[in-house]
Amino acid sequence: MDPQAKRRLGKSGVELPLFGFGGAPLGELFVKVSDANAEVTLQAAWDEGVRYYDTAPWYGRGQSEHRLGRFLYRQPRGEFVLSTKVGRVLKAPPDPAAFDTGFWSGGLHFDHVFDYSYDGIMRAYEDCLQRLGMNRIDLLVIHDLDFQHHAVEPKVQAYLGQLIGGGWRALEELRRGGRIRAIGAGINELGMMPRFLDLFDMDFFLLALRYTLMEHDALEAELPYCQRRDVGIIIGGVFSSGITATGAVPGAKYNYANATPEVLDKVRRIQAVCGRHGVPLQAAALQFPFGHPSVTSVIPGAFRPDQVTANLGHFRHAIPEAFWQELQHERLIRAEAPLPASA
């Protein structure tokens, strides 16, 4: 596949490259990353022709946005597409000496509060501009309004109420005024996409982990609903947080937890099919989502230049249709899953 080829992002009219850069690792997700390493990684992506970059205030509590912004402000603004996220506002902690970075290996020392109100969305948007050093953002994503982060229906409903009561008006004002080009929502679990679609005029979803080589349940309801509404899909977590990049090795991660014996067995079976067809597992993971017509881009992250180069090489790897057909025959992907070769 050609990483620089473009697809339209739903009804937004925005043309996105098939391959983008996910900025979470630059916020030091699990691994410490120096400023120098972040810089050379982004330079490698740019030199390879990557022109879509995604980040968020949550990634390293502002660090990913700062690092992407320092690099991208030196590039011609008309040559790249930039997405970031709203829903959290960063604030100084009450006790800086006792600050806990949580699961971020480093990052900046800021607390956050969830705020999906009109003022919260506008504050978050303006803060993003400052951290990025940009005066406009292309794609703005409602971040983490789901059960994974808010746990119970009353909290989810309360934050949806903020969005209904004013946050969505802020997003529409930004879109209507040309300050953003499209509105999306970052989704980590099934069940929330239909709720968003029933309430709001969404342009796209950034769907993390839920439509990958390993997981296809989104085909049952979510993706058909998006297709009917002409809502685009950007795929995050395309390696299922690690296992389809590393293979079935000891300690492999699947959806941010240690892979179970059942998951390891499935990956070994997929790897066996890969071996018979000369297809790298990583290539299969990166290319599988593009069978679906709603999928616009994948955004694998990286924190070293060689990771960028390897991902692009796997993305360009030619995969025979017989490979996908064998995966279906072996029931390793769903029979109804649309295949990339026939997209």
CSV table of C-alpha atoms in Angstrom, one decimal, residues 13-343:
chain,number,residue,atom,x,y,z
A,13,GLY,CA,-14.1,16.7,2.8
A,14,VAL,CA,-10.6,16.4,4.4
A,15,GLU,CA,-8.3,14.2,2.5
A,16,LEU,CA,-6.0,12.2,4.8
A,17,PRO,CA,-2.9,10.1,3.9
A,18,LEU,CA,-3.4,6.4,4.6
A,19,PHE,CA,-0.5,6.4,7.0
A,20,GLY,CA,-0.1,8.9,9.9
A,21,PHE,CA,2.0,9.4,13.0
A,22,GLY,CA,0.6,8.7,16.4
A,23,GLY,CA,2.1,11.0,19.1
A,24,ALA,CA,1.4,9.1,22.3
A,25,PRO,CA,4.9,7.6,22.6
A,26,LEU,CA,6.4,11.1,22.5
A,27,GLY,CA,4.6,11.7,25.7
A,28,GLU,CA,6.7,8.9,27.2
A,29,LEU,CA,4.1,6.1,27.2
A,30,PHE,CA,5.8,3.3,29.1
A,31,VAL,CA,9.3,4.3,27.8
A,32,LYS,CA,11.4,7.4,28.5
A,33,VAL,CA,12.2,9.4,25.4
A,34,SER,CA,14.7,12.3,25.2
A,35,ASP,CA,14.0,15.5,23.3
A,36,ALA,CA,16.8,14.6,20.9
A,37,ASN,CA,15.2,11.2,20.1
A,38,ALA,CA,11.8,12.8,19.7
A,39,GLU,CA,13.3,15.2,17.2
A,40,VAL,CA,15.1,12.7,15.1
A,41,THR,CA,12.1,10.4,15.1
A,42,LEU,CA,9.8,13.2,13.8
A,43,GLN,CA,12.5,14.2,11.2
A,44,ALA,CA,12.6,10.6,10.0
A,45,ALA,CA,8.8,10.6,9.6
A,46,TRP,CA,8.8,13.9,7.7
A,47,ASP,CA,11.7,12.8,5.4
A,48,GLU,CA,9.7,9.6,4.6
A,49,GLY,CA,6.8,11.7,3.5
A,50,VAL,CA,4.5,11.3,6.5
A,51,ARG,CA,2.1,14.3,6.5
A,52,TYR,CA,-0.6,13.5,9.1
A,53,TYR,CA,0.3,13.8,12.8
A,54,ASP,CA,-2.0,13.1,15.8
A,55,THR,CA,-1.4,14.1,19.4
A,56,ALA,CA,-3.4,15.0,22.6
A,57,PRO,CA,-2.9,17.1,25.8
A,58,TRP,CA,-3.1,13.8,27.7
A,59,TYR,CA,-0.1,12.3,26.0
A,60,GLY,CA,2.6,13.0,28.6
A,61,ARG,CA,0.4,15.8,30.0
A,62,GLY,CA,1.3,18.2,27.3
A,63,GLN,CA,4.7,16.9,26.4
A,64,SER,CA,3.7,15.2,23.1
A,65,GLU,CA,2.0,18.5,21.9
A,66,HIS,CA,5.1,20.5,22.8
A,67,ARG,CA,7.4,18.1,21.0
A,68,LEU,CA,5.2,17.8,17.9
A,69,GLY,CA,4.7,21.6,17.8
A,70,ARG,CA,8.4,22.4,18.1
A,71,PHE,CA,9.0,20.2,15.0
A,72,LEU,CA,6.0,21.0,12.9
A,73,TYR,CA,6.1,24.8,13.3
A,74,ARG,CA,9.2,24.7,11.1
A,75,GLN,CA,7.4,22.9,8.3
A,76,PRO,CA,5.2,24.5,5.7
A,77,ARG,CA,1.7,24.6,7.4
A,78,GLY,CA,-0.1,23.7,4.2
A,79,GLU,CA,1.8,20.5,3.7
A,80,PHE,CA,0.5,18.5,6.8
A,81,VAL,CA,-2.7,17.6,8.6
A,82,LEU,CA,-2.7,17.9,12.4
A,83,SER,CA,-5.2,16.5,15.0
A,84,THR,CA,-5.3,16.9,18.7
A,85,LYS,CA,-8.0,16.4,21.4
A,86,VAL,CA,-10.2,18.2,23.9
A,87,GLY,CA,-12.0,17.1,27.0
A,88,ARG,CA,-9.2,17.6,29.5
A,89,VAL,CA,-7.8,20.8,30.8
A,90,LEU,CA,-4.3,20.7,32.2
A,91,LYS,CA,-3.6,22.6,35.5
A,92,ALA,CA,-0.6,23.0,37.9
A,93,PRO,CA,-0.7,20.4,40.7
A,94,PRO,CA,-1.4,21.6,44.2
A,95,ASP,CA,1.7,20.0,45.5
A,96,PRO,CA,4.4,19.8,42.7
A,97,ALA,CA,6.9,18.0,44.9
A,98,ALA,CA,4.5,15.1,45.4
A,99,PHE,CA,3.4,14.8,41.8
A,100,ASP,CA,2.9,11.3,40.4
A,101,THR,CA,3.1,10.8,36.6
A,102,GLY,CA,1.0,7.7,36.8
A,103,PHE,CA,1.5,5.2,33.9
A,104,TRP,CA,3.5,7.8,31.9
A,105,SER,CA,7.2,7.1,32.3
A,106,GLY,CA,7.9,10.8,32.2
A,107,GLY,CA,6.0,13.7,30.7
A,108,LEU,CA,5.2,17.0,32.2
A,109,HIS,CA,4.0,17.6,35.8
A,110,PHE,CA,0.4,18.8,35.3
A,111,ASP,CA,-2.8,17.6,36.8
A,112,HIS,CA,-5.9,17.4,34.5
A,113,VAL,CA,-9.6,17.8,34.9
A,114,PHE,CA,-12.2,16.5,32.5
A,115,ASP,CA,-14.4,19.3,31.1
A,116,TYR,CA,-16.6,18.9,28.1
A,117,SER,CA,-18.5,22.2,28.7
A,118,TYR,CA,-18.5,25.2,26.3
A,119,ASP,CA,-15.9,27.0,28.3
A,120,GLY,CA,-13.9,23.7,28.8
A,121,ILE,CA,-13.7,22.9,25.1
A,122,MET,CA,-12.7,26.5,24.2
A,123,ARG,CA,-10.1,26.6,27.0
A,124,ALA,CA,-8.7,23.2,25.9
A,125,TYR,CA,-8.6,24.3,22.2
A,126,GLU,CA,-6.7,27.5,23.0
A,127,ASP,CA,-4.3,25.7,25.3
A,128,CYS,CA,-3.6,23.2,22.5
A,129,LEU,CA,-2.8,26.1,20.1
A,130,GLN,CA,-0.3,27.5,22.6
A,131,ARG,CA,1.5,24.1,23.3
A,132,LEU,CA,1.6,23.3,19.6
A,133,GLY,CA,2.7,26.8,18.6
A,134,MET,CA,0.0,26.7,15.9
A,135,ASN,CA,-2.8,29.1,15.1
A,136,ARG,CA,-5.1,26.4,13.7
A,137,ILE,CA,-5.8,22.7,14.1
A,138,ASP,CA,-7.3,20.6,11.3
A,139,LEU,CA,-9.1,17.8,13.2
A,140,LEU,CA,-10.3,18.2,16.8
A,141,VAL,CA,-11.2,15.1,18.8
A,142,ILE,CA,-13.5,14.7,21.8
A,143,HIS,CA,-11.2,12.6,24.0
A,144,ASP,CA,-12.0,9.7,26.4
A,145,LEU,CA,-15.7,10.3,27.0
A,146,ASP,CA,-16.4,6.7,27.7
A,147,PHE,CA,-16.7,4.0,30.4
A,148,GLN,CA,-13.1,3.1,30.3
A,149,HIS,CA,-12.3,6.5,31.9
A,150,HIS,CA,-15.5,7.3,33.7
A,151,ALA,CA,-16.5,3.8,34.8
A,152,VAL,CA,-20.3,4.3,35.5
A,153,GLU,CA,-23.3,5.5,33.6
A,154,PRO,CA,-24.0,8.5,35.8
A,155,LYS,CA,-20.6,10.0,35.2
A,156,VAL,CA,-20.7,9.2,31.4
A,157,GLN,CA,-24.2,10.8,31.3
A,158,ALA,CA,-23.0,13.8,33.2
A,159,TYR,CA,-20.1,14.5,30.8
A,160,LEU,CA,-22.4,13.9,27.8
A,161,GLY,CA,-24.7,16.4,29.4
A,162,GLN,CA,-21.8,18.9,29.4
A,163,LEU,CA,-21.2,18.3,25.8
A,164,ILE,CA,-24.9,18.5,24.9
A,165,GLY,CA,-25.3,21.7,27.0
A,166,GLY,CA,-22.5,23.7,25.5
A,167,GLY,CA,-19.4,21.7,24.5
A,168,TRP,CA,-20.9,20.7,21.1
A,169,ARG,CA,-21.9,24.3,20.4
A,170,ALA,CA,-18.2,25.3,20.9
A,171,LEU,CA,-17.0,22.6,18.5
A,172,GLU,CA,-19.6,23.7,15.9
A,173,GLU,CA,-18.5,27.3,16.3
A,174,LEU,CA,-14.9,26.3,15.7
A,175,ARG,CA,-15.9,24.2,12.6
A,176,ARG,CA,-18.2,26.8,11.2
A,177,GLY,CA,-15.6,29.6,11.6
A,178,GLY,CA,-12.9,27.5,9.8
A,179,ARG,CA,-10.7,27.2,12.9
A,180,ILE,CA,-11.0,23.4,12.6
A,181,ARG,CA,-11.9,21.4,9.6
A,182,ALA,CA,-13.6,18.4,11.2
A,183,ILE,CA,-15.0,17.1,14.6
A,184,GLY,CA,-14.3,13.6,15.8
A,185,ALA,CA,-14.4,11.5,19.0
A,186,GLY,CA,-11.7,9.2,20.4
A,187,ILE,CA,-13.4,5.8,21.2
A,188,ASN,CA,-11.8,3.0,23.2
A,189,GLU,CA,-14.7,0.7,23.5
A,190,LEU,CA,-17.8,-0.5,21.7
A,191,GLY,CA,-21.2,1.0,22.6
A,192,MET,CA,-20.3,4.7,22.6
A,193,MET,CA,-20.1,5.3,18.9
A,194,PRO,CA,-23.9,4.9,18.4
A,195,ARG,CA,-24.6,7.2,21.3
A,196,PHE,CA,-22.4,9.9,19.7
A,197,LEU,CA,-24.0,9.4,16.3
A,198,ASP,CA,-27.5,9.7,17.8
A,199,LEU,CA,-26.6,13.0,19.5
A,200,PHE,CA,-24.2,14.8,17.3
A,201,ASP,CA,-23.2,15.5,13.7
A,202,MET,CA,-19.9,13.7,13.8
A,203,ASP,CA,-17.4,13.8,11.0
A,204,PHE,CA,-15.2,10.9,12.2
A,205,PHE,CA,-14.1,8.7,15.0
A,206,LEU,CA,-10.6,7.9,16.1
A,207,LEU,CA,-11.2,4.2,17.0
A,208,ALA,CA,-8.5,2.8,19.2
A,209,LEU,CA,-8.0,-1.0,19.5
A,210,ARG,CA,-11.5,-2.0,18.4
A,211,TYR,CA,-11.0,-2.7,14.7
A,212,THR,CA,-7.7,-4.5,14.2
A,213,LEU,CA,-6.3,-7.7,12.9
A,214,MET,CA,-7.2,-9.2,16.3
A,215,GLU,CA,-10.6,-7.7,16.9
A,216,HIS,CA,-13.6,-7.3,14.6
A,217,ASP,CA,-16.7,-6.8,16.7
A,218,ALA,CA,-17.1,-3.3,15.4
A,219,LEU,CA,-18.4,-4.9,12.2
A,220,GLU,CA,-21.6,-5.9,13.9
A,221,ALA,CA,-23.1,-2.4,14.5
A,222,GLU,CA,-20.6,0.4,14.9
A,223,LEU,CA,-19.0,0.4,11.4
A,224,PRO,CA,-22.2,-0.2,9.5
A,225,TYR,CA,-23.8,2.8,11.4
A,226,CYS,CA,-20.8,5.0,10.5
A,227,GLN,CA,-21.0,3.9,6.9
A,228,ARG,CA,-24.7,4.8,6.7
A,229,ARG,CA,-23.9,8.3,8.1
A,230,ASP,CA,-20.7,8.8,6.0
A,231,VAL,CA,-18.6,9.1,9.1
A,232,GLY,CA,-14.9,8.4,8.7
A,233,ILE,CA,-12.7,6.1,10.8
A,234,ILE,CA,-9.1,6.7,11.9
A,235,ILE,CA,-7.5,3.6,13.4
A,236,GLY,CA,-5.4,3.9,16.6
A,237,GLY,CA,-3.8,1.1,18.4
A,238,VAL,CA,-3.4,-0.8,15.2
A,239,PHE,CA,-0.9,-3.3,16.8
A,240,SER,CA,-3.4,-4.0,19.7
A,241,SER,CA,-0.9,-2.2,22.0
A,242,GLY,CA,1.9,-4.4,21.0
A,243,ILE,CA,1.3,-8.1,20.2
A,244,THR,CA,0.9,-7.8,16.5
A,245,ALA,CA,4.2,-5.8,16.4
A,246,THR,CA,6.2,-8.1,18.6
A,247,GLY,CA,4.5,-11.4,17.9
A,248,ALA,CA,3.6,-14.0,20.5
A,249,VAL,CA,6.7,-13.5,22.7
A,250,PRO,CA,6.8,-13.7,26.5
A,251,GLY,CA,5.4,-10.6,28.1
A,252,ALA,CA,3.6,-9.5,24.9
A,253,LYS,CA,0.9,-6.9,25.5
A,254,TYR,CA,-2.7,-7.1,24.2
A,255,ASN,CA,-4.9,-4.1,24.7
A,256,TYR,CA,-2.5,-2.8,27.4
A,257,ALA,CA,-2.5,-6.0,29.5
A,258,ASN,CA,-0.4,-9.2,29.4
A,259,ALA,CA,-1.7,-11.4,26.6
A,260,THR,CA,-3.6,-14.4,27.7
A,261,PRO,CA,-2.7,-17.9,26.5
A,262,GLU,CA,-5.7,-17.8,24.2
A,263,VAL,CA,-4.5,-14.6,22.6
A,264,LEU,CA,-1.0,-15.9,22.3
A,265,ASP,CA,-2.3,-19.0,20.6
A,266,LYS,CA,-4.3,-17.0,18.1
A,267,VAL,CA,-1.3,-14.8,17.2
A,268,ARG,CA,0.9,-17.9,16.7
A,269,ARG,CA,-1.7,-19.3,14.3
A,270,ILE,CA,-1.7,-16.0,12.4
A,271,GLN,CA,2.1,-16.0,12.3
A,272,ALA,CA,2.0,-19.5,10.8
A,273,VAL,CA,-0.2,-18.2,7.9
A,274,CYS,CA,2.1,-15.2,7.6
A,275,GLY,CA,5.1,-17.6,7.2
A,276,ARG,CA,3.3,-19.6,4.5
A,277,HIS,CA,2.8,-16.4,2.4
A,278,GLY,CA,5.9,-14.5,3.2
A,279,VAL,CA,3.9,-11.7,4.9
A,280,PRO,CA,5.3,-9.9,8.0
A,281,LEU,CA,2.8,-9.9,10.9
A,282,GLN,CA,3.3,-6.2,11.2
A,283,ALA,CA,2.3,-5.7,7.6
A,284,ALA,CA,-0.9,-7.7,8.1
A,285,ALA,CA,-1.8,-5.6,11.1
A,286,LEU,CA,-1.2,-2.3,9.4
A,287,GLN,CA,-3.0,-3.1,6.3
A,288,PHE,CA,-6.0,-5.2,7.5
A,289,PRO,CA,-8.3,-2.2,8.5
A,290,PHE,CA,-8.2,-0.8,5.0
A,291,GLY,CA,-10.6,-3.4,3.7
A,292,HIS,CA,-13.4,-1.4,5.2
A,293,PRO,CA,-14.4,1.6,3.1
A,294,SER,CA,-15.0,3.9,6.1
A,295,VAL,CA,-11.3,3.5,7.3
A,296,THR,CA,-9.2,6.5,6.2
A,297,SER,CA,-5.9,6.2,8.1
A,298,VAL,CA,-3.8,4.3,10.6
A,299,ILE,CA,-1.6,6.2,13.0
A,300,PRO,CA,1.1,3.9,14.6
A,301,GLY,CA,3.3,5.6,17.1
A,302,ALA,CA,7.1,5.6,17.3
A,303,PHE,CA,9.8,7.0,19.5
A,304,ARG,CA,12.8,5.9,17.4
A,305,PRO,CA,13.6,6.6,13.7
A,306,ASP,CA,14.0,2.9,12.9
A,307,GLN,CA,10.4,2.2,14.1
A,308,VAL,CA,9.1,4.8,11.6
A,309,THR,CA,11.1,3.2,8.8
A,310,ALA,CA,10.1,-0.3,9.7
A,311,ASN,CA,6.4,0.6,9.9
A,312,LEU,CA,6.5,2.3,6.5
A,313,GLY,CA,8.2,-0.7,5.0
A,314,HIS,CA,5.6,-3.0,6.4
A,315,PHE,CA,2.8,-0.7,5.1
A,316,ARG,CA,4.3,-0.9,1.6
A,317,HIS,CA,4.7,-4.7,1.7
A,318,ALA,CA,2.6,-6.3,-1.0
A,319,ILE,CA,0.1,-8.8,0.5
A,320,PRO,CA,-1.5,-11.5,-1.7
A,321,GLU,CA,-5.2,-11.9,-1.6
A,322,ALA,CA,-4.7,-15.6,-0.8
A,323,PHE,CA,-3.2,-14.6,2.5
A,324,TRP,CA,-6.4,-12.8,3.7
A,325,GLN,CA,-8.5,-15.7,2.3
A,326,GLU,CA,-6.6,-18.2,4.3
A,327,LEU,CA,-7.0,-16.2,7.5
A,328,GLN,CA,-10.7,-16.2,6.9
A,329,HIS,CA,-10.7,-20.0,6.1
A,330,GLU,CA,-8.9,-20.6,9.4
A,331,ARG,CA,-11.4,-18.4,11.2
A,332,LEU,CA,-8.7,-16.0,12.3
A,333,ILE,CA,-10.6,-13.1,10.9
A,334,ARG,CA,-14.4,-12.9,10.5
A,335,ALA,CA,-15.9,-14.3,7.3
A,336,GLU,CA,-17.7,-11.0,6.8
A,337,ALA,CA,-14.6,-8.9,7.3
A,338,PRO,CA,-13.9,-6.9,4.1
A,339,LEU,CA,-10.5,-7.8,2.7
A,340,PRO,CA,-8.0,-5.1,1.8
A,341,ALA,CA,-7.3,-6.7,-1.6
A,342,SER,CA,-11.0,-6.3,-2.6
A,343,ALA,CA,-11.6,-2.9,-1.0
